[in-house]
mmCIF file with all atom_site columns, C-alpha atoms in Angstrom:
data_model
loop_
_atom_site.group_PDB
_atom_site.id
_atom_site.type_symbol
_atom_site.label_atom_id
_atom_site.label_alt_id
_atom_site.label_comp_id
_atom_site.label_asym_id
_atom_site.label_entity_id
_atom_site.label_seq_id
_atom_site.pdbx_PDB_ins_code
_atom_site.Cartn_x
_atom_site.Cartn_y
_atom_site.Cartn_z
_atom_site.occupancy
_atom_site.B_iso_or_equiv
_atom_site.pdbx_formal_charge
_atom_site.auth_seq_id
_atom_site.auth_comp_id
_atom_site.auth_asym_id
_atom_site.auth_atom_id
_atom_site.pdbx_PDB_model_num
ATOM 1  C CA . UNK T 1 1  ? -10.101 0.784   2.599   1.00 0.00 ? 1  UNK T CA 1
ATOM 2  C CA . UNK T 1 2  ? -8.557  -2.609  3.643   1.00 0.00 ? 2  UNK T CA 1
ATOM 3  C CA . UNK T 1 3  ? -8.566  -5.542  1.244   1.00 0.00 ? 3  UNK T CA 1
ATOM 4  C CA . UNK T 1 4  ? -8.292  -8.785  1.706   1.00 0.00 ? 4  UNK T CA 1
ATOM 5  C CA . UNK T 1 5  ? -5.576  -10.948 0.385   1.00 0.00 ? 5  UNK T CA 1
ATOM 6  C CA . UNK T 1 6  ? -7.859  -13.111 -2.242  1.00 0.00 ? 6  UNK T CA 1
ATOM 7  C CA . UNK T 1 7  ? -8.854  -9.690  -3.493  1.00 0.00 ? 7  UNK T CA 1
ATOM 8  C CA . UNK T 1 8  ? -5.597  -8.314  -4.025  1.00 0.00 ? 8  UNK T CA 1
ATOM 9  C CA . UNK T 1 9  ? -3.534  -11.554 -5.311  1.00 0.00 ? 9  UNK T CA 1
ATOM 10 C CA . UNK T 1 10 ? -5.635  -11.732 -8.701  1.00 0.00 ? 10 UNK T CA 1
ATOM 11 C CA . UNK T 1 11 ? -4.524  -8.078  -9.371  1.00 0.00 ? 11 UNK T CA 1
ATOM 12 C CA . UNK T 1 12 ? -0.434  -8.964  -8.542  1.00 0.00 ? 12 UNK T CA 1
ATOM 13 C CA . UNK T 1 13 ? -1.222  -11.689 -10.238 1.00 0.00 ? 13 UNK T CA 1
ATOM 14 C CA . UNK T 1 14 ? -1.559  -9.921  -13.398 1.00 0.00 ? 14 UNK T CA 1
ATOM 15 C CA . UNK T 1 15 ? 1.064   -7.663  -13.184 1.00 0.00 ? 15 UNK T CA 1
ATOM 16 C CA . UNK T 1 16 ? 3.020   -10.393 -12.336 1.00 0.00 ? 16 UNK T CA 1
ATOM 17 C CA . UNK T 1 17 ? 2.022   -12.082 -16.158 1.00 0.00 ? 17 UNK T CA 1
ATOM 18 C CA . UNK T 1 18 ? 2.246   -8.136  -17.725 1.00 0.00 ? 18 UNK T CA 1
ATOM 19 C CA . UNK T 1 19 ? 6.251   -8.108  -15.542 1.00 0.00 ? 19 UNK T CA 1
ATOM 20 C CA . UNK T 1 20 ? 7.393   -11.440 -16.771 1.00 0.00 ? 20 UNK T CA 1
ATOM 21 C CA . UNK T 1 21 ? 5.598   -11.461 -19.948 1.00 0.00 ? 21 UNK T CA 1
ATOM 22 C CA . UNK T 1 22 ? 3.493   -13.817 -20.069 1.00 0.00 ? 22 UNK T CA 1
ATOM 23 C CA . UNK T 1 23 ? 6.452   -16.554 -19.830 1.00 0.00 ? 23 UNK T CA 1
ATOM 24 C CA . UNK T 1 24 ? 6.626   -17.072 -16.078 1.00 0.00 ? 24 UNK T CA 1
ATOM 25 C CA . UNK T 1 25 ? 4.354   -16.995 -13.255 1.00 0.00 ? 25 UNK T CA 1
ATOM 26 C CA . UNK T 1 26 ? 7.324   -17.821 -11.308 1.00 0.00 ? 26 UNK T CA 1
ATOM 27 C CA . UNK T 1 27 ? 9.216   -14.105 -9.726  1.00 0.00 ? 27 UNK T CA 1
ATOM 28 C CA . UNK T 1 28 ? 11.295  -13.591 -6.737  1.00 0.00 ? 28 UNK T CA 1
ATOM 29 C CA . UNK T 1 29 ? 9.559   -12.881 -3.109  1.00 0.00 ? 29 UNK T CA 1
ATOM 30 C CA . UNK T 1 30 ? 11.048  -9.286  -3.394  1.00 0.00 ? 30 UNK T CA 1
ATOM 31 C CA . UNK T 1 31 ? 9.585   -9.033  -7.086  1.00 0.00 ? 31 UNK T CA 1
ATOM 32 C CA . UNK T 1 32 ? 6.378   -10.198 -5.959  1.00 0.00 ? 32 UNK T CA 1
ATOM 33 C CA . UNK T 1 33 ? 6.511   -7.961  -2.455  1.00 0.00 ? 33 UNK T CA 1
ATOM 34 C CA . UNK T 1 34 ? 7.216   -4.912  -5.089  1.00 0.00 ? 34 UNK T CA 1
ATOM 35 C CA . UNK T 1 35 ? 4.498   -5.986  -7.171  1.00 0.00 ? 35 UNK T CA 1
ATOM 36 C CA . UNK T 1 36 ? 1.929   -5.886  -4.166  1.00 0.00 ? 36 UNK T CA 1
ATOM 37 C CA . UNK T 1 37 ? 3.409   -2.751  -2.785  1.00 0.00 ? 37 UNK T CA 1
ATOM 38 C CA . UNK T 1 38 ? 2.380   -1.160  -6.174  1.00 0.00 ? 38 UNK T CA 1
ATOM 39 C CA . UNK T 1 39 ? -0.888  -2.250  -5.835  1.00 0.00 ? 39 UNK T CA 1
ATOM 40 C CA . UNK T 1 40 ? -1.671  -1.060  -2.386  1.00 0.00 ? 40 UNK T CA 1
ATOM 41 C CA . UNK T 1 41 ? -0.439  2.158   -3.658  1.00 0.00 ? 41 UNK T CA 1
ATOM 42 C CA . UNK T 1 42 ? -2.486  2.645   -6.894  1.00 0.00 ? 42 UNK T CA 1
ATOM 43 C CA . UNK T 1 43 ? -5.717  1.545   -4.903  1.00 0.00 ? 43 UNK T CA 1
ATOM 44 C CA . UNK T 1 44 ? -4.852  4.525   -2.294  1.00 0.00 ? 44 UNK T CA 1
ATOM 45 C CA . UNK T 1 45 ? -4.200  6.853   -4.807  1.00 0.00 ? 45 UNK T CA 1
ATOM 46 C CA . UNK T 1 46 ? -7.298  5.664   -6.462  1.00 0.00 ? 46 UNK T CA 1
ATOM 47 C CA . UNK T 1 47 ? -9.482  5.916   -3.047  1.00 0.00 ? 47 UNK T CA 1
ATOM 48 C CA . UNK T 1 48 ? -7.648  9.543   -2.440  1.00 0.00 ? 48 UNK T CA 1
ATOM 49 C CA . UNK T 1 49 ? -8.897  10.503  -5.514  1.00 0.00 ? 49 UNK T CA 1
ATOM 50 C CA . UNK T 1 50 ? -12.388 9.412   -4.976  1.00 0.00 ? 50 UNK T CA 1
ATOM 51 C CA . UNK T 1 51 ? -12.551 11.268  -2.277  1.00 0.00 ? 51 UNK T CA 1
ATOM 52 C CA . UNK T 1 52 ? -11.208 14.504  -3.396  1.00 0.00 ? 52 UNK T CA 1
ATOM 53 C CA . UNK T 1 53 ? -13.231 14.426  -6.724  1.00 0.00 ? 53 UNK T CA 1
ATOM 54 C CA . UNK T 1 54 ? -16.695 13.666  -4.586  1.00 0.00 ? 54 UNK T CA 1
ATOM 55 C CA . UNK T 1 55 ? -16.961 10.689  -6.533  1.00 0.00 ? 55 UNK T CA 1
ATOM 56 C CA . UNK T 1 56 ? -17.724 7.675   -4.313  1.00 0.00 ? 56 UNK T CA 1
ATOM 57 C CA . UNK T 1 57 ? -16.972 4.605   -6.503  1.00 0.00 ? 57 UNK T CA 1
ATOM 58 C CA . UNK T 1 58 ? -14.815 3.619   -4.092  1.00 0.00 ? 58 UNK T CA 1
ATOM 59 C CA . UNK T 1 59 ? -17.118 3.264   -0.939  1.00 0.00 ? 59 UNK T CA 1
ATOM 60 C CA . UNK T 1 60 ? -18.292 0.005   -3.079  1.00 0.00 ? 60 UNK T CA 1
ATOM 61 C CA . UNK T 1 61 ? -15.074 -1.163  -3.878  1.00 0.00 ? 61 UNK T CA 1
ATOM 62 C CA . UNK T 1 62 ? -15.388 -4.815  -2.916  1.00 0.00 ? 62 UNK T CA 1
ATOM 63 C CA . UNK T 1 63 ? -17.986 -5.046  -4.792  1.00 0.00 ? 63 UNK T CA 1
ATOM 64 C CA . UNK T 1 64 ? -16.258 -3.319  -7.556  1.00 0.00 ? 64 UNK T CA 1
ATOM 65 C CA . UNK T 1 65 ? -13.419 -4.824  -9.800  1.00 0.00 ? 65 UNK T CA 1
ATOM 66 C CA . UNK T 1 66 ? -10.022 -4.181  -8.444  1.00 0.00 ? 66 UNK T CA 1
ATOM 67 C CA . UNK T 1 67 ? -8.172  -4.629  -11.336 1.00 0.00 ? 67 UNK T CA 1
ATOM 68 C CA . UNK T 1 68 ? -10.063 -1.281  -12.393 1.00 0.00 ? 68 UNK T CA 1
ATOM 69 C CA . UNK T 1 69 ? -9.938  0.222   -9.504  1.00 0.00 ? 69 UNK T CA 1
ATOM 70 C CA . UNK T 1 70 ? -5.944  -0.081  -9.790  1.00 0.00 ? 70 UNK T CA 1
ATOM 71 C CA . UNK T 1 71 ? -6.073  0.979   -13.301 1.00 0.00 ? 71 UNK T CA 1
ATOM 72 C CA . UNK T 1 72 ? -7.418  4.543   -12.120 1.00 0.00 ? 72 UNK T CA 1
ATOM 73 C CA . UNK T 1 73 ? -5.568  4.938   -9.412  1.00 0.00 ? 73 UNK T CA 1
ATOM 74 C CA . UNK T 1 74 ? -2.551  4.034   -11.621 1.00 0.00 ? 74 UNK T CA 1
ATOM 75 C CA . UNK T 1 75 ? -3.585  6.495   -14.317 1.00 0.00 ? 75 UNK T CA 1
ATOM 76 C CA . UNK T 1 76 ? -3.849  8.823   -11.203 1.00 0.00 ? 76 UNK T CA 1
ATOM 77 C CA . UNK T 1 77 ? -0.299  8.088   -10.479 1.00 0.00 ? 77 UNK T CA 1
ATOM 78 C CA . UNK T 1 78 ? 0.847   8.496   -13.772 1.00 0.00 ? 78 UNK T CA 1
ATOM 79 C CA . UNK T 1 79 ? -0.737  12.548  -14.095 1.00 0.00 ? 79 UNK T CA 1
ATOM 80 C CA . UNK T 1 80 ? 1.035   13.117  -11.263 1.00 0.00 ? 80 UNK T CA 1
ATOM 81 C CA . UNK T 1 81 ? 4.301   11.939  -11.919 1.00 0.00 ? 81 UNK T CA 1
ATOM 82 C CA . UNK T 1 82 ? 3.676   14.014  -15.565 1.00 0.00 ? 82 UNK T CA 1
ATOM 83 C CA . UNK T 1 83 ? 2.944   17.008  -13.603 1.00 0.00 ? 83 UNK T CA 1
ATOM 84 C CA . UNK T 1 84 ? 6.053   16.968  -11.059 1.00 0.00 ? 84 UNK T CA 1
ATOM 85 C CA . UNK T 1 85 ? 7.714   15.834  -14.388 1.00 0.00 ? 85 UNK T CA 1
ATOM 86 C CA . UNK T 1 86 ? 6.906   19.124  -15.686 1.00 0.00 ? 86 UNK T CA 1
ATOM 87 C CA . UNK T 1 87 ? 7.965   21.416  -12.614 1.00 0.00 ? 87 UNK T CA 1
ATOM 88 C CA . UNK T 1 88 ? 11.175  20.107  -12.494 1.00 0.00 ? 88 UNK T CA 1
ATOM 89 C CA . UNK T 1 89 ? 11.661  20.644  -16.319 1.00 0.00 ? 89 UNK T CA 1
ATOM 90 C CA . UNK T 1 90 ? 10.433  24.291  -15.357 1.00 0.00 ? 90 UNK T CA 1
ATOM 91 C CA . UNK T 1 91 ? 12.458  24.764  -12.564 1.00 0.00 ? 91 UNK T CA 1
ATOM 92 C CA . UNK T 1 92 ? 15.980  23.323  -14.001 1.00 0.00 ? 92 UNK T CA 1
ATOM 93 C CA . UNK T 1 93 ? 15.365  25.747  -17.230 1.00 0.00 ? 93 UNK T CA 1
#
């Protein structure tokens, strides 16, 4: 799904407060590029999983939240990354 970018800057924009901790809103163009990069990402892994699970919150998403929507598809990311975490541990025992 494409998003436009006053949809997606509120989301960097918070990650941007969560990276600097609350005492900068000010970060580098490669910080910030990094930032939206992740967020593009977690919203496709979000829509992929939609999509696979039959669930079709996504096919609303603009008139969903995005900041939610990124929080599942980061939560999605973060299962995965536990699961390869675990083959590897398998596989270098």
């Amino acid at each position: 799904m494409d998003y436009t970018m006053e949809e997606l800057l509120p989301v960097v924009g918070k990650l941007t407060e969560k990276y600097t901790g609350f005492s900068s809103t000010s970060v580098t163009y490669e910080t910030a590029r990094q930032l939206m990069e992740a967020v593009l990402y977690c919203l496709r892994e979000a829509e992929a999983e939609a999509l696979k699970t039959g669930k079709d919150n996504v096919a609303a998403a603009s008139d969903t939240d995005l900041w939610l929507l990124y929080q599942q598809g980061y939560e999605v990311v973060l299962e995965k990354t536990a699961r390869a975490k675990k083959v590897y541990e398998q596989i270098i025992a």
